[in-house]
CSV table of C-alpha atoms in Angstrom, one decimal:
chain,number,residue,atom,x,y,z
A,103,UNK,CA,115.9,73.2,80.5
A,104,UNK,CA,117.0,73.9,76.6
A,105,UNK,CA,116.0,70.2,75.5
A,106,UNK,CA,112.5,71.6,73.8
A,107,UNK,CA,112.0,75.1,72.7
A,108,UNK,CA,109.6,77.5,74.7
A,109,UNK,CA,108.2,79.5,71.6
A,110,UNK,CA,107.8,77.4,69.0
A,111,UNK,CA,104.0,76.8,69.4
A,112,UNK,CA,104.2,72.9,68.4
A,113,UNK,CA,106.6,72.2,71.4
A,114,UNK,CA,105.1,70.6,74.5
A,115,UNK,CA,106.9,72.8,76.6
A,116,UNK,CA,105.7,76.2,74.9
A,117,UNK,CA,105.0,79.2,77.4
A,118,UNK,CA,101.6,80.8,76.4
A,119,UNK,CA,100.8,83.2,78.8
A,120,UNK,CA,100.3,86.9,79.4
A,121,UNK,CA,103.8,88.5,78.5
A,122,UNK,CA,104.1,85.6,75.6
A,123,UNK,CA,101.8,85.3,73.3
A,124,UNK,CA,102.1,82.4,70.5
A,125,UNK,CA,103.6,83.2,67.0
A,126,UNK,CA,101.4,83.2,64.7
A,127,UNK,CA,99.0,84.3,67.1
A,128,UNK,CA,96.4,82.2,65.5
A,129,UNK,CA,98.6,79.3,65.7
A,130,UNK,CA,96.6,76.0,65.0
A,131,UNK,CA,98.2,72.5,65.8
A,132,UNK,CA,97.9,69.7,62.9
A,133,UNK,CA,97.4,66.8,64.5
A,134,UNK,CA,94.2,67.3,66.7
A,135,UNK,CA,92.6,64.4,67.3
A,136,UNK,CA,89.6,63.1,69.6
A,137,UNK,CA,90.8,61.1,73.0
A,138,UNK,CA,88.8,57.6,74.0
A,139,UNK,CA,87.7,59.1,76.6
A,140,UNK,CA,84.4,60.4,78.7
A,141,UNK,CA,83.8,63.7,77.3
A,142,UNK,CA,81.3,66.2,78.1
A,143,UNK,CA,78.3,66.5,75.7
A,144,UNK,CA,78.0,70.1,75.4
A,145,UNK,CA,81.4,70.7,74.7
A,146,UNK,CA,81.9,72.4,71.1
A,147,UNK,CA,83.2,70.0,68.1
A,148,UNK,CA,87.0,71.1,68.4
A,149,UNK,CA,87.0,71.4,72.4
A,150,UNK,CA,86.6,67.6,72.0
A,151,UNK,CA,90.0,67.3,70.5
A,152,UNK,CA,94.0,67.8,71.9
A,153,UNK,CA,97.1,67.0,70.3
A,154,UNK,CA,97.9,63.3,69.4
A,155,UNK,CA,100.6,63.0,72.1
A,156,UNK,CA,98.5,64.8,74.7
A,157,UNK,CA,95.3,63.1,74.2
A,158,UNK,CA,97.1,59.5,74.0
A,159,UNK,CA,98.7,61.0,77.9
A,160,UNK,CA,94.7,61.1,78.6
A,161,UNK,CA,93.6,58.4,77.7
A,162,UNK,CA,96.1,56.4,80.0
A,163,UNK,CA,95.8,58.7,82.9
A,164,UNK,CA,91.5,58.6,82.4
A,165,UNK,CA,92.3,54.7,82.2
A,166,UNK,CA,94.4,55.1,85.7
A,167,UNK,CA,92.0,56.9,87.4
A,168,UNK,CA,89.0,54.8,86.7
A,169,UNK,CA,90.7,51.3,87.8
A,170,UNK,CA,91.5,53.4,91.3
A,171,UNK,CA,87.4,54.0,91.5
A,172,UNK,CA,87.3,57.4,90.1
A,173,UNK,CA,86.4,57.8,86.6
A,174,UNK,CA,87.0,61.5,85.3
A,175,UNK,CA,85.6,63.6,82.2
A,176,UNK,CA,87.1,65.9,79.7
A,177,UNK,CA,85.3,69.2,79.5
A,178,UNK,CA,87.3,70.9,76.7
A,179,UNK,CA,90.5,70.7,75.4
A,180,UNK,CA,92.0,72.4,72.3
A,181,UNK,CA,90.1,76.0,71.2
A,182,UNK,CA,90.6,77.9,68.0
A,183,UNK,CA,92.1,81.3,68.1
A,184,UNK,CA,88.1,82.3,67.1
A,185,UNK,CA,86.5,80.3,69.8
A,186,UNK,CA,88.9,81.6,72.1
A,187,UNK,CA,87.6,85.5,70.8
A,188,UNK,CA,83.9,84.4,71.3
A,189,UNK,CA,84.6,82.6,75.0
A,190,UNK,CA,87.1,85.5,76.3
A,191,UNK,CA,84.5,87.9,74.9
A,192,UNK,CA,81.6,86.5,76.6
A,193,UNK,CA,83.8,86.5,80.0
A,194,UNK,CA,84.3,90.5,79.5
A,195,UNK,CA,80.3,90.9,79.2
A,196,UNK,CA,79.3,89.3,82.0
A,197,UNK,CA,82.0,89.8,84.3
A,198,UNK,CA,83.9,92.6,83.2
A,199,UNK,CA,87.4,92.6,81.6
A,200,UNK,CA,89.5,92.7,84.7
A,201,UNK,CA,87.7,89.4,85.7
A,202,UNK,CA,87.9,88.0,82.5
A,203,UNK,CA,91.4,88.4,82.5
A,204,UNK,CA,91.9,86.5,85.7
A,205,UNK,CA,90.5,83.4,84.5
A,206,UNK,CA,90.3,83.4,80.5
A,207,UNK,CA,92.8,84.3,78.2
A,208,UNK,CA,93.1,86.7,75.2
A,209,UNK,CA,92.8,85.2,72.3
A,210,UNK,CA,96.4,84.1,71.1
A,211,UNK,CA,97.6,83.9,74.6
A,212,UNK,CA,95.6,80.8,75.6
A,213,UNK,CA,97.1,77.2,76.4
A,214,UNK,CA,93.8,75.4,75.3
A,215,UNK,CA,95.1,77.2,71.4
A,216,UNK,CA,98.4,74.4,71.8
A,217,UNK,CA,96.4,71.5,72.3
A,218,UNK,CA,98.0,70.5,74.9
A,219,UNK,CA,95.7,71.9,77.6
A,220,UNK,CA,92.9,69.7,78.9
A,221,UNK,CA,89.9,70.8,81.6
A,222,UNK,CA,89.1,68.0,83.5
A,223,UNK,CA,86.6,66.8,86.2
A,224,UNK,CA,84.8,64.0,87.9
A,225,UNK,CA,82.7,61.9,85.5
A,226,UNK,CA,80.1,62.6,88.6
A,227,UNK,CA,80.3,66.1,87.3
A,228,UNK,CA,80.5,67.5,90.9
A,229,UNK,CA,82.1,70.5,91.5
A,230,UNK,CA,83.0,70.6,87.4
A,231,UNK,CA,85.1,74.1,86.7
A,232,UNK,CA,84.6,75.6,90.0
A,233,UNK,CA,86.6,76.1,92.8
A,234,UNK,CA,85.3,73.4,94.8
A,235,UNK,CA,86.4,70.8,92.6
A,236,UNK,CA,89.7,70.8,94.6
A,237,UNK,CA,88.3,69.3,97.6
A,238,UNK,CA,87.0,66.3,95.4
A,239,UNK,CA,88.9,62.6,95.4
A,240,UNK,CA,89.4,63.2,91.9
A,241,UNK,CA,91.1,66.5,92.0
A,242,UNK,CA,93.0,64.9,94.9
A,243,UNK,CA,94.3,62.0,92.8
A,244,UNK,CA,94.9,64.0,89.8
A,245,UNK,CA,97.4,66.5,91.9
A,246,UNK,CA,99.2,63.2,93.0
A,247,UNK,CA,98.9,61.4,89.9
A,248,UNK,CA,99.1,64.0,86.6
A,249,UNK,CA,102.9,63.9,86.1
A,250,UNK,CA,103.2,60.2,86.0
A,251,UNK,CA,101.0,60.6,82.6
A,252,UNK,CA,103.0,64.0,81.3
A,253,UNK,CA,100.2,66.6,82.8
A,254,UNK,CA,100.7,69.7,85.4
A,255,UNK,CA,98.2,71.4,87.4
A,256,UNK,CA,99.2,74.6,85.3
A,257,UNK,CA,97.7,77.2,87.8
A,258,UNK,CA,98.7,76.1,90.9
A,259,UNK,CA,97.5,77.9,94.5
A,260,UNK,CA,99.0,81.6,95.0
A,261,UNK,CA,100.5,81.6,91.7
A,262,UNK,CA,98.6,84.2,90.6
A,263,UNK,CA,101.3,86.8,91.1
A,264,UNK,CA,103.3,84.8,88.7
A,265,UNK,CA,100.8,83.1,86.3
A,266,UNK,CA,98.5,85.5,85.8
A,267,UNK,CA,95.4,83.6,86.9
A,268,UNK,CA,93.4,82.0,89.6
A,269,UNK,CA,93.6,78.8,91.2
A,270,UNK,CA,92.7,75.8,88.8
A,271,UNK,CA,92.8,72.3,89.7
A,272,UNK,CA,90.9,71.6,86.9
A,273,UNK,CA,93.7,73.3,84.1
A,274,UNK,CA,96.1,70.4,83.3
A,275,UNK,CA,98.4,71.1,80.6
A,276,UNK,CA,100.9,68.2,79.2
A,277,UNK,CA,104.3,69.1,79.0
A,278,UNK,CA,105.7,65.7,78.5
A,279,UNK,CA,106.9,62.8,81.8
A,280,UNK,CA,110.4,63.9,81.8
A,281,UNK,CA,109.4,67.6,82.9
A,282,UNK,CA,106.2,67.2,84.3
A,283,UNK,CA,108.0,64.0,86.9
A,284,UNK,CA,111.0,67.3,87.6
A,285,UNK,CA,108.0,69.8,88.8
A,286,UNK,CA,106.6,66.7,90.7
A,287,UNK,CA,110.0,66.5,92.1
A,288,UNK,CA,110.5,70.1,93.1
A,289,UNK,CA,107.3,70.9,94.5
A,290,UNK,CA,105.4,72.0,91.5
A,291,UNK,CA,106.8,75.1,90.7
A,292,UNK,CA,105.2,77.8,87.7
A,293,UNK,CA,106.6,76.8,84.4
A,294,UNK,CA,107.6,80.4,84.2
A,295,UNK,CA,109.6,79.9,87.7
A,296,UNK,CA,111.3,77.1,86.6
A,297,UNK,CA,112.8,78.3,83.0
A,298,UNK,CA,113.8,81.7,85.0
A,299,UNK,CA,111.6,83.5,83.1
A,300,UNK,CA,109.3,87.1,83.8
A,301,UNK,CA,106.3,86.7,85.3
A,302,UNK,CA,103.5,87.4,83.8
A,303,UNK,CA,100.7,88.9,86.2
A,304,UNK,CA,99.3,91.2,83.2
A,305,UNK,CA,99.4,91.5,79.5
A,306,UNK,CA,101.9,94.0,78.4
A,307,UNK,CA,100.3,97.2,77.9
């Protein structure tokens, strides 16, 4: 558990979330690159890109998934500290800010600003970003598959109390096969439950 930092924001296992923000708060990883992988057209220029190690992960878990008859699609990975402002914004408009907050984060307090966040879905784009998608095959196989490849299902079901947000089976966030095969192993607990750290329902006030 004190093998990688949790605040440095170029760790793997850095915890951005709603009591821990990342320092700088516009934090921007160096070595963004574009996976070989099925990517979804409309997506914006950098939402294309993740972090060499985590986009390498994707490419052999896309790879996986496709041999076993289910070929998936990235729908956006890494997000500026700006795009982040203009998506989070856009969320508080339409929906209101209570909402927002329950499925996009404040700018600075995103994982999709590490790089090593990914949305995925089925390259049938059936059910992509909505709740739905977790009755798919493909969600199934991800859930049973992710941590062989370094990935979590970040937001897991009734974590919300701890995480801050809804249920997303689309959210995977790489954190490396070491850790991500020991949440396998225990059930898939929070990142936050299994670092004994706060939870983190709500921003600070």
């Amino acid at each position: 558990k004190k093998q990688l930092s949790l605040t440095d924001p170029s760790s793997v296992w850095v915890i951005a979330n709603k009591q821990s923000p990342l320092s700088p708060i516009d934090y921007a990883p160096t070595d963004l690159v574009v996976p070989d992988v099925n990517i979804r057209a409309n997506s914006s220029a950098e939402e294309k890109e993740l972090r060499k190690v985590a986009s390498q992960a994707l490419e052999k878990m896309f790879e996986a998934a496709k041999k076993d008859g289910l070929p998936l699609i990235m729908a956006s990975g890494y997000r500026s500290y700006s795009l982040q402002t203009s998506v989070y914004n856009r969320y508080v408009k339409t929906e209101g800010q209570a909402s927002a907050d329950s499925q996009s984060a404040r700018p600075g307090y995103s994982e999709h600003q590490t790089g090593l966040a990914v949305d995925v879905g089925g390259a049938n784009r059936v059910c992509e970003i909505q709740d739905c998608f977790a009755n798919t095959k493909e969600s199934k196989w991800i859930a049973d598959n992710a941590h062989k490849f370094g990935y979590i299902i970040r937001y897991q079901k009734d974590t919300r109390a701890i995480v801050g947000y809804i249920y997303e089976p689309w959210h995977l966030r790489y954190v490396g096969e070491a850790l991500a095969g020991e949440l396998h192993d225990q059930n898939n607990p929070p990142l936050e439950t299994f670092f004994d750290l706060p939870a983190a329902p709500d921003y600070k006030p």
